[in-house]
mmCIF file of C-alpha atoms (C1' of nucleotides) in Angstrom:
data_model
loop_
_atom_site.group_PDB
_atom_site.id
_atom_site.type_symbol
_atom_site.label_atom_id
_atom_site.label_comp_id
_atom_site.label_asym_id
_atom_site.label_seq_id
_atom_site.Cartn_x
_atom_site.Cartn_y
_atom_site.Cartn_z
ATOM 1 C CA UNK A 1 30.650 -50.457 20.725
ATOM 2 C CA UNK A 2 32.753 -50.101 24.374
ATOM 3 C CA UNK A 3 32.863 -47.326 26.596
ATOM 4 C CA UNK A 4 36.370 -47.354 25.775
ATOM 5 C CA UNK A 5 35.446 -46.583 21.951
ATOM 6 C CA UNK A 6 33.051 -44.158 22.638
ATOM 7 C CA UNK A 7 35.724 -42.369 24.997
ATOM 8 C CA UNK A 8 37.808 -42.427 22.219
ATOM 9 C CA UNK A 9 35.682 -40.904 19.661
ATOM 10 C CA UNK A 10 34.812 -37.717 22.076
ATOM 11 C CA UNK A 11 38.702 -37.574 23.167
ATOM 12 C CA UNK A 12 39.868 -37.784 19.586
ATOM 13 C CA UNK A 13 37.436 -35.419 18.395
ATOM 14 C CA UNK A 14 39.006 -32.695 20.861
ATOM 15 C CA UNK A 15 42.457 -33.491 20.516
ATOM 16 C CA UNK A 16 41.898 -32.528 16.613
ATOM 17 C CA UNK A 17 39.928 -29.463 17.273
ATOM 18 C CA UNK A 18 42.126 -27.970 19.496
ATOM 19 C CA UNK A 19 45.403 -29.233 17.367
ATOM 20 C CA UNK A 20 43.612 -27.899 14.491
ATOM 21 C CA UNK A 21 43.146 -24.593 15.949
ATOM 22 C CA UNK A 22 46.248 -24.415 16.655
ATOM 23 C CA UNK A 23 48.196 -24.844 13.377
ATOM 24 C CA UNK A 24 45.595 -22.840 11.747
ATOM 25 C CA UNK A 25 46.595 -20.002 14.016
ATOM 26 C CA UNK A 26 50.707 -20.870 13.418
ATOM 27 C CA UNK A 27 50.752 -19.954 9.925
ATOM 28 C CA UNK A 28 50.033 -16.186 9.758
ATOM 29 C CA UNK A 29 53.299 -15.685 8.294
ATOM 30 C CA UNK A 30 52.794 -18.403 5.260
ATOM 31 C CA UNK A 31 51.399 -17.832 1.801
ATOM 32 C CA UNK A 32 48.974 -20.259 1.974
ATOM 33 C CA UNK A 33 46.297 -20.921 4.967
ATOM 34 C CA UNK A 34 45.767 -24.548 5.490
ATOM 35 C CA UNK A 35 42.779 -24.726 3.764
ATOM 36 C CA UNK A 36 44.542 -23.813 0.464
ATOM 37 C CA UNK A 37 48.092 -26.133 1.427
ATOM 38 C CA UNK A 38 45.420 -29.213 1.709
ATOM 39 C CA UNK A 39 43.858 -28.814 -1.575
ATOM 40 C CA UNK A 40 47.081 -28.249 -3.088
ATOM 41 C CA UNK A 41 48.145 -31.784 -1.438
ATOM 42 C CA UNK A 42 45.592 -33.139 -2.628
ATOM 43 C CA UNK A 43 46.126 -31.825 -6.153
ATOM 44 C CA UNK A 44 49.633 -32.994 -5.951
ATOM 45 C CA UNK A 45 48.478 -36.555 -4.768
ATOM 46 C CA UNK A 46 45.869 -37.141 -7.180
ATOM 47 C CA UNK A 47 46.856 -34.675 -10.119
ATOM 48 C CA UNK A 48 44.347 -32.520 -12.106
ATOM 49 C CA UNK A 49 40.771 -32.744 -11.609
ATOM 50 C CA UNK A 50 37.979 -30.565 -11.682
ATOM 51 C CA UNK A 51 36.297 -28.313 -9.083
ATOM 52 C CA UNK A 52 33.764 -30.734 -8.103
ATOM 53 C CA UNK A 53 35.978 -33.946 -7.253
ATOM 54 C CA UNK A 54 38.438 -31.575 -5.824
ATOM 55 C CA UNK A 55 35.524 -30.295 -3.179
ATOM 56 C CA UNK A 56 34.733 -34.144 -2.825
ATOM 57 C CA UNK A 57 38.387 -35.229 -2.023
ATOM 58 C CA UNK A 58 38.689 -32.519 -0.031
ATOM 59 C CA UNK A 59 35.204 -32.790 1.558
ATOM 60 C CA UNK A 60 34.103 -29.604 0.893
ATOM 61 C CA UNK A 61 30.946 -28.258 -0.722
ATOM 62 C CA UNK A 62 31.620 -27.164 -4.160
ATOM 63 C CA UNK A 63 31.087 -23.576 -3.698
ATOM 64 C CA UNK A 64 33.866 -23.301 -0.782
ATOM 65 C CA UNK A 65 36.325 -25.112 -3.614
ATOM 66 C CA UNK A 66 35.527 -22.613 -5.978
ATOM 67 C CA UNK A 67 36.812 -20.188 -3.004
ATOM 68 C CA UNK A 68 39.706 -21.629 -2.427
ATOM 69 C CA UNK A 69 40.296 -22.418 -6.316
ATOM 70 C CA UNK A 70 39.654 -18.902 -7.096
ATOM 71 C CA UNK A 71 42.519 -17.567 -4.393
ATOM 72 C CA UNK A 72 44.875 -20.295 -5.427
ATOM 73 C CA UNK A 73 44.473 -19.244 -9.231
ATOM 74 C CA UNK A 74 44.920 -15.684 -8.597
ATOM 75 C CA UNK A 75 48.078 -16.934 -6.432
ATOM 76 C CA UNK A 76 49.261 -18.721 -9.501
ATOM 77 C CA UNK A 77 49.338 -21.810 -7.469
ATOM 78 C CA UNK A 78 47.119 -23.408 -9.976
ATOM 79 C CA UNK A 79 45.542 -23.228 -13.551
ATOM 80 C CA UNK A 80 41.775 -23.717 -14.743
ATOM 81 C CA UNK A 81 41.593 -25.081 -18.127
ATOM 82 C CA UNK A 82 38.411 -26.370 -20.208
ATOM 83 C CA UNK A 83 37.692 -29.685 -20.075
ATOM 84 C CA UNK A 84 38.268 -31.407 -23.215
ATOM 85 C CA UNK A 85 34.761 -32.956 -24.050
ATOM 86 C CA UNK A 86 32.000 -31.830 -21.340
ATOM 87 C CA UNK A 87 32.033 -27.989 -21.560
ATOM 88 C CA UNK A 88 30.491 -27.502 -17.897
ATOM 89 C CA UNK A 89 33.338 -29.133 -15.957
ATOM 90 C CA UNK A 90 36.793 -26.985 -16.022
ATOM 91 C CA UNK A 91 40.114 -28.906 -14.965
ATOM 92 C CA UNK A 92 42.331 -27.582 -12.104
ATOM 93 C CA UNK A 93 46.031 -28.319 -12.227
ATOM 94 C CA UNK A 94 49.264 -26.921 -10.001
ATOM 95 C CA UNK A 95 51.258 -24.769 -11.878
ATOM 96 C CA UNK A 96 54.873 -24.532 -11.367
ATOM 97 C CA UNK A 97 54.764 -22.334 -8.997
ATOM 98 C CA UNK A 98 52.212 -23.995 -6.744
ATOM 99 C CA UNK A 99 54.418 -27.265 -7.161
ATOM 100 C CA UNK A 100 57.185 -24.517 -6.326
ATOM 101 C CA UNK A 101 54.978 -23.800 -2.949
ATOM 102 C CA UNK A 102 53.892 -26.896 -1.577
ATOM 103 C CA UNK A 103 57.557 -28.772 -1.597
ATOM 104 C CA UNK A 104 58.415 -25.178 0.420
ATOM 105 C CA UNK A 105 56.027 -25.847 2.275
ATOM 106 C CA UNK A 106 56.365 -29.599 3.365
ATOM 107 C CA UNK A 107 59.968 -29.749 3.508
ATOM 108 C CA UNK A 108 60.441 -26.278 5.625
ATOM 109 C CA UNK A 109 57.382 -24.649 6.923
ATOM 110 C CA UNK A 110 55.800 -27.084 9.632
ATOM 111 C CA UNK A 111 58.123 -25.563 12.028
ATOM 112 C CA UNK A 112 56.132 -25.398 15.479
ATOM 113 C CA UNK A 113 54.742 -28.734 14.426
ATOM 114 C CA UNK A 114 58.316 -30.544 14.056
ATOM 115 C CA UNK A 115 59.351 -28.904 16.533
ATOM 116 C CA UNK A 116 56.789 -30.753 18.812
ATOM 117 C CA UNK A 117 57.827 -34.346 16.935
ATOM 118 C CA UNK A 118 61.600 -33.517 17.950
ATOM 119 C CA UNK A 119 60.712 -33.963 21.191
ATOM 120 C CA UNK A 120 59.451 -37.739 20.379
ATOM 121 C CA UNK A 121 60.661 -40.735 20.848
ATOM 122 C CA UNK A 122 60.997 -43.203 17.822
ATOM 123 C CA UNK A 123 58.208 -45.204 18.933
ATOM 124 C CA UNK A 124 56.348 -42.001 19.825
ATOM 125 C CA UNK A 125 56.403 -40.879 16.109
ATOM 126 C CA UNK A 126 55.559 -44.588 14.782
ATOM 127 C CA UNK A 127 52.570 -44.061 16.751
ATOM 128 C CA UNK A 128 51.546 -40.839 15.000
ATOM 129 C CA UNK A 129 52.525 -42.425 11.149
ATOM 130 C CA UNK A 130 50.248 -45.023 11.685
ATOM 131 C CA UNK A 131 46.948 -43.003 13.505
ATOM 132 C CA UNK A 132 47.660 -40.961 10.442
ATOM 133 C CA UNK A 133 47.062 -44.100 8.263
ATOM 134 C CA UNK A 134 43.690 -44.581 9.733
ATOM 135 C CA UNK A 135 42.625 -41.432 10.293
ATOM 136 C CA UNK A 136 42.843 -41.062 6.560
ATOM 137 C CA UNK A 137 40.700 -43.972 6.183
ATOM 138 C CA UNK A 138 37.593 -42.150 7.858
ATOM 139 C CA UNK A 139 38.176 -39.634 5.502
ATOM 140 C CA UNK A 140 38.173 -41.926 2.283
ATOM 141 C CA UNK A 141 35.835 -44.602 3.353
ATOM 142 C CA UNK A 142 32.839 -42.771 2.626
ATOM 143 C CA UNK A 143 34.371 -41.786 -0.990
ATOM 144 C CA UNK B 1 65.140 -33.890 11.914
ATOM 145 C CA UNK B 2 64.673 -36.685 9.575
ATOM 146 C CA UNK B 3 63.065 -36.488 6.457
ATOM 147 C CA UNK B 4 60.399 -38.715 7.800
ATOM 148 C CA UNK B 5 59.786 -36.412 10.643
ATOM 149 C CA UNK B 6 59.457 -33.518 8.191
ATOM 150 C CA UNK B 7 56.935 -35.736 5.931
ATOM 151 C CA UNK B 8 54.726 -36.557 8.823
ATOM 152 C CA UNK B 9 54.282 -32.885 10.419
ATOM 153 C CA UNK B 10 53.037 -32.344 6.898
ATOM 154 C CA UNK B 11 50.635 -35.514 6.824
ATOM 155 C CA UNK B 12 49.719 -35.099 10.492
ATOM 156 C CA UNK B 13 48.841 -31.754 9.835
ATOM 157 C CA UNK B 14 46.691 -32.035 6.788
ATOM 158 C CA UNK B 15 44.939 -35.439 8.351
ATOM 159 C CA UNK B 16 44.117 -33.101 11.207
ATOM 160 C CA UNK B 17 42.771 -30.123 9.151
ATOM 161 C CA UNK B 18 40.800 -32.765 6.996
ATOM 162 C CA UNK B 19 39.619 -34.606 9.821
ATOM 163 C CA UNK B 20 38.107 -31.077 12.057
ATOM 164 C CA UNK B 21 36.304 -30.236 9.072
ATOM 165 C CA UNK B 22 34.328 -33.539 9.165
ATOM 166 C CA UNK B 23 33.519 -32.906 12.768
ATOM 167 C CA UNK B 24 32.482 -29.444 12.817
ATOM 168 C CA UNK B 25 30.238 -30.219 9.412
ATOM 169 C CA UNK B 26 29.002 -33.404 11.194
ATOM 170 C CA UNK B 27 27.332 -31.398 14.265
ATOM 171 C CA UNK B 28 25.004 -29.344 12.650
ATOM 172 C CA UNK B 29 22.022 -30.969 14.840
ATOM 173 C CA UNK B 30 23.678 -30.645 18.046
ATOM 174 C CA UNK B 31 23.080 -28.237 21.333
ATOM 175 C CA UNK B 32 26.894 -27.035 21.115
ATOM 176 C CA UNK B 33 29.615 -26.657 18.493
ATOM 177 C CA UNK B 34 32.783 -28.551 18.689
ATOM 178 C CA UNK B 35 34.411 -25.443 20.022
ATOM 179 C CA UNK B 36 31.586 -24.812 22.865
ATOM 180 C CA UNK B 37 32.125 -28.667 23.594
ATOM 181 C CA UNK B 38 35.604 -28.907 23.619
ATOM 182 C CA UNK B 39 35.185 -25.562 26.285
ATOM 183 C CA UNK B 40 32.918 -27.477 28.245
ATOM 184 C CA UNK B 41 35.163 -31.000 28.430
ATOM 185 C CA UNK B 42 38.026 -28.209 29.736
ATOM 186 C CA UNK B 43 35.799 -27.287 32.171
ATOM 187 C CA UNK B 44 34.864 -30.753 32.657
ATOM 188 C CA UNK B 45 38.443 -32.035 33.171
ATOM 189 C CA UNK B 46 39.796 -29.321 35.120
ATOM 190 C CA UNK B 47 37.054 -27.779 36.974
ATOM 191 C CA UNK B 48 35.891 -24.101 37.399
ATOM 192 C CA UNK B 49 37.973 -21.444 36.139
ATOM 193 C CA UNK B 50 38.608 -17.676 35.177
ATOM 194 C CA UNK B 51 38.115 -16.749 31.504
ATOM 195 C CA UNK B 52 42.019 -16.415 30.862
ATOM 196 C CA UNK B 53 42.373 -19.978 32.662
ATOM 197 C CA UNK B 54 39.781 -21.225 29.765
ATOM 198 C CA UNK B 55 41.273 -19.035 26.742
ATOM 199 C CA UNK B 56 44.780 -20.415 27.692
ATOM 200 C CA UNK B 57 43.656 -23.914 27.880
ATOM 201 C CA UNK B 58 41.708 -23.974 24.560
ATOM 202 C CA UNK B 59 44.495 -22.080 22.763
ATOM 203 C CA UNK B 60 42.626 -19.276 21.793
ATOM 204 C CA UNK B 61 43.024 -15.307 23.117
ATOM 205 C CA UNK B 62 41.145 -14.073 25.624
ATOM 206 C CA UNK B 63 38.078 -12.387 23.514
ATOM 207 C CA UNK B 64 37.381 -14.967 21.836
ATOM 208 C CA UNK B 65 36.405 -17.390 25.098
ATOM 209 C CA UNK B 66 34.073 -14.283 25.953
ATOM 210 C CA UNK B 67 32.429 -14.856 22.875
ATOM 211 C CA UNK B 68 32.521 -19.365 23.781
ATOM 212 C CA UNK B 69 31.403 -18.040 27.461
ATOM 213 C CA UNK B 70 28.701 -15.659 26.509
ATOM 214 C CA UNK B 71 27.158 -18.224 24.058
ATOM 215 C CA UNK B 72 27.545 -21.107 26.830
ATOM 216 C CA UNK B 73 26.142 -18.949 29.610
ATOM 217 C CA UNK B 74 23.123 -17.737 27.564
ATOM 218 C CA UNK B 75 22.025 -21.462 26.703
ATOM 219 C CA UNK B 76 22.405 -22.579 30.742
ATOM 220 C CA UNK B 77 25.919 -24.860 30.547
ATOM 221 C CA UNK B 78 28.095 -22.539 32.460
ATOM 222 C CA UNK B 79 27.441 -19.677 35.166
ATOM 223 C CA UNK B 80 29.530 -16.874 35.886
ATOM 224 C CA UNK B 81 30.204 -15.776 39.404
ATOM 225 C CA UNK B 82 32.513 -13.129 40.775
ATOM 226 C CA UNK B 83 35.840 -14.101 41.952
ATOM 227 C CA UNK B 84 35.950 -13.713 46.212
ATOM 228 C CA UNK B 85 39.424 -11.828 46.159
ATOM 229 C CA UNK B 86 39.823 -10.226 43.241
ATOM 230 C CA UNK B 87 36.750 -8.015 41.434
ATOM 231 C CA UNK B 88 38.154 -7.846 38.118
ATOM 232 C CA UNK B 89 38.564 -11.868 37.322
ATOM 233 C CA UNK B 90 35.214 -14.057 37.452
ATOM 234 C CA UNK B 91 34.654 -17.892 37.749
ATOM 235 C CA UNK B 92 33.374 -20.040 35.020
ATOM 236 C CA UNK B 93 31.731 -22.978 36.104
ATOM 237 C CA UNK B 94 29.832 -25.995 34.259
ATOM 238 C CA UNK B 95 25.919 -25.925 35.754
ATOM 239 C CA UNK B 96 23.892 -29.093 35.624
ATOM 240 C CA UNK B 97 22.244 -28.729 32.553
ATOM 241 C CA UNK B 98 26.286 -28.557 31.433
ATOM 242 C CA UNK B 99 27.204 -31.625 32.925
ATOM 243 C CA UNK B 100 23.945 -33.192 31.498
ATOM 244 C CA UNK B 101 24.851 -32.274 27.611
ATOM 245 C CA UNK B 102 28.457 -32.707 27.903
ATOM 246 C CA UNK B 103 27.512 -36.487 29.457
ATOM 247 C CA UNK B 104 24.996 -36.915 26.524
ATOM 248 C CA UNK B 105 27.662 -35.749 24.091
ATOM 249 C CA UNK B 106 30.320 -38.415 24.889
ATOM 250 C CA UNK B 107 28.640 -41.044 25.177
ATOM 251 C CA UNK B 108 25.734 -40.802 22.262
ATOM 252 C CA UNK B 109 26.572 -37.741 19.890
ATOM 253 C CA UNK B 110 29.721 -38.881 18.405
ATOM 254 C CA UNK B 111 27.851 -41.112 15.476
ATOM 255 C CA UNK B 112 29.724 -40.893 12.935
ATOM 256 C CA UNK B 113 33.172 -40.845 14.812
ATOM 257 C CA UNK B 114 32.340 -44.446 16.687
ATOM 258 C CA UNK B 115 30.621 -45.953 13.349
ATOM 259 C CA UNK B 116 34.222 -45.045 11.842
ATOM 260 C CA UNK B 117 35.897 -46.076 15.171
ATOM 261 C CA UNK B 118 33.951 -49.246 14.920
ATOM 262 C CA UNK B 119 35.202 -50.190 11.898
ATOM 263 C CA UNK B 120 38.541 -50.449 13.347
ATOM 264 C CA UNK B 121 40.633 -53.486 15.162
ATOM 265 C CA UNK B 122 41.496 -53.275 19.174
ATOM 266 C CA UNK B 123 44.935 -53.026 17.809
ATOM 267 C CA UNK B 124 44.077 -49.497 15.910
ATOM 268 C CA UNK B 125 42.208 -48.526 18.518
ATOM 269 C CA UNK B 126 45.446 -48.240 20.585
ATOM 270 C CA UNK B 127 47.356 -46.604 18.063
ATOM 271 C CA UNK B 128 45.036 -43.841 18.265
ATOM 272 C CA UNK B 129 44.505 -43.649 22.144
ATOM 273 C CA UNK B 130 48.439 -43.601 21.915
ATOM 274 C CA UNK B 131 48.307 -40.889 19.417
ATOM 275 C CA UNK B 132 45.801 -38.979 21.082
ATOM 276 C CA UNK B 133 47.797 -38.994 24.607
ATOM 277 C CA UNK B 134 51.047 -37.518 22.546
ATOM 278 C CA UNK B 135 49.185 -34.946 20.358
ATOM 279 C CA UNK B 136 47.573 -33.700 23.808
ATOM 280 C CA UNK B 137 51.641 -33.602 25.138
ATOM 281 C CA UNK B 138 52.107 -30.910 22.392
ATOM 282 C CA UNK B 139 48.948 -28.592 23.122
ATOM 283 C CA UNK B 140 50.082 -28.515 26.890
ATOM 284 C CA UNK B 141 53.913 -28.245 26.110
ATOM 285 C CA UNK B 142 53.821 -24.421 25.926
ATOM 286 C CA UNK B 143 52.035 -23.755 29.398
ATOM 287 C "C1'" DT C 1 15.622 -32.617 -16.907
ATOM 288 C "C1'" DA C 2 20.005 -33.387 -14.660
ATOM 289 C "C1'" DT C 3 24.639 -31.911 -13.778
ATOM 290 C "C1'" DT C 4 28.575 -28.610 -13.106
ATOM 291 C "C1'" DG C 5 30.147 -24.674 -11.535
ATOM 292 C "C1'" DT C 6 29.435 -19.984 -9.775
ATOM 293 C "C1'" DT C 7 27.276 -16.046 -7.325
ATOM 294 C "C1'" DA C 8 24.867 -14.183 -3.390
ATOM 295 C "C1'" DT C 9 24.408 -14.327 1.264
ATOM 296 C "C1'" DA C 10 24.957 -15.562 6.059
ATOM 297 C "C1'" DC C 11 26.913 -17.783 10.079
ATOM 298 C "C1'" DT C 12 30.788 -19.552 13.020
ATOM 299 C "C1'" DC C 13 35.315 -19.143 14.683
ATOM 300 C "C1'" DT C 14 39.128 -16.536 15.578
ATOM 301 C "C1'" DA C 15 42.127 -12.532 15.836
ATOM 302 C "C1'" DT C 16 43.898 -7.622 17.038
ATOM 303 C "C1'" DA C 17 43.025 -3.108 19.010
ATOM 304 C "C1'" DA C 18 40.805 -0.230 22.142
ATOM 305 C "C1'" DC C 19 38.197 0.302 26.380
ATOM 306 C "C1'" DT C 20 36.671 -0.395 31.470
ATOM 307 C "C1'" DA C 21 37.288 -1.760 36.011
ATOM 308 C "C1'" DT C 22 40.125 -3.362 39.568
ATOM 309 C "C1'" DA C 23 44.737 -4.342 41.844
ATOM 310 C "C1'" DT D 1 51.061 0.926 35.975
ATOM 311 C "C1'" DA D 2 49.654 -3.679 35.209
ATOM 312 C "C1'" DT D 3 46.110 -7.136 34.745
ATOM 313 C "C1'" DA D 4 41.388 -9.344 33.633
ATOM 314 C "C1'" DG D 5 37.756 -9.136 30.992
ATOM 315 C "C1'" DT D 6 34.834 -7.117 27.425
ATOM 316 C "C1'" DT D 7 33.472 -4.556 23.242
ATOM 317 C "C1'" DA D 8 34.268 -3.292 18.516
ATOM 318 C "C1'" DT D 9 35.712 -4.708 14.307
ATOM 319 C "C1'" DA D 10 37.638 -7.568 10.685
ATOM 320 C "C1'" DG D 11 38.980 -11.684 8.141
ATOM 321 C "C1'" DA D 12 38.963 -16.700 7.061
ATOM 322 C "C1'" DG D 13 36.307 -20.731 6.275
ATOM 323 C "C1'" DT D 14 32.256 -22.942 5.420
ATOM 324 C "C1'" DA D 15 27.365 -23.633 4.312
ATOM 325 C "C1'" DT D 16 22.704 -23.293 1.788
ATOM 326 C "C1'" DA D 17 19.920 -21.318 -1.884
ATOM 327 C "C1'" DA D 18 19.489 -19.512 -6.328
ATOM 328 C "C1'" DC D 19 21.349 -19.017 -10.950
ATOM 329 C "C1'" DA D 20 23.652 -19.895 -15.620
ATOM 330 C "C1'" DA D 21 25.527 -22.907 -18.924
ATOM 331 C "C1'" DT D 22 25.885 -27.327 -20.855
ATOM 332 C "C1'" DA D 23 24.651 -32.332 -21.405
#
DNA sequence: TATTGTTATACTCTATAACTATA
DNA sequence: TATAGTTATAGAGTATAACAATA
């Protein structure tokens, strides 16, 4: 391990805090906080699953999914049904309406956010497509 | 805007949501919380200044750095002195014991970051230093 | 007994509104 | 009047501990 790496890990620890904080704060006027867009993502990238693998993709603890769950259901973003065989797990699927939500969403809502990308450069945003990349492998290496 | 613009403010912002909640979980045996360090690395960076300098740099309103201040202040990292010209602004200033953590921070607290950074090729490593240096262009943007 | 999900509870972070002191 | 900071209050997000139902 470098300096450099270890300057990196403190400097890209704040740079996500404070962008964090910041599109947290941009979306007062959206039906959905973050928290709730993400697990519907991740519903919409994996498909159903239940409460538990949700809180894992989503590296949560279970009983802040079942928060989130709960205000997405009474949304009608998404649907608890039983689970066909083991009657302690439940299965939680996007309705319509929270497929409805989460194309609104991606393809119009990000505003202050693509605003800052139209001021990149092509290279600029290559950058950013592929630090996503890895950053979501953190996230799923310890799955 | 592209589509591919659109798609990553959605990605980047997700990845970045995902990605804070890892850090603040992961900190739960340190001095400071990410938002106390990421305070203190302002402070750090820029030197001392008023509360309003601090609130505007962190992106956050005004009583809620008195809250990051007051916390900061009553565990020794920053002191509070009254402004020479003008009595109703103070100066916020990193003490010793400040400098000390936020040193001890960057270059040993950051586990599980590095072990994830460590895991990556020189040539990641400068996608993310890139992407790091152009997320930080957007959170200063608006000044 | 072990696992899944939920309920109860508490803490951190952040915001808006109202207040105080100074310019 | 306008500005800087604080206090009061509220809401979102997350956690741990305890509980209920099922395997």
């Amino acid at each position: 391990m470098t300096l450099d790496t270890r300057s990196l890990a403190s400097d890209l620890s704040l740079a996500v805090v404070r962008l964090s904080r910041h599109l947290r704060g941009r979306r007062a006027d959206s039906p959905v906080s973050l928290t709730q867009l993400s697990a519907l993502a991740s519903l919409d990238e994996h498909g159903p699953m239940t409460p538990g693998g949700l809180a894992s993709k989503e590296r949560v603890q279970p009983p802040s999914m079942t928060r989130v769950i709960a205000s997405l259901a009474e949304g009608g973003m998404v649907s608890r049904t039983p689970h066909p065989t083991d009657g302690r797990q439940i299965i939680v699927s996007l309705t319509d309406a929270g497929h409805a939500l989460l194309a609104d969403e991606t393809s119009a809502r990000e505003k202050w956010m693509t605003d800052q990308l139209a001021g990149l450069d092509p290279e600029q945003l290559a950058v950013l497509r592929r630090s996503i990349d890895i950053i979501g492998g953190f996230v799923t290496n310890s799955d």
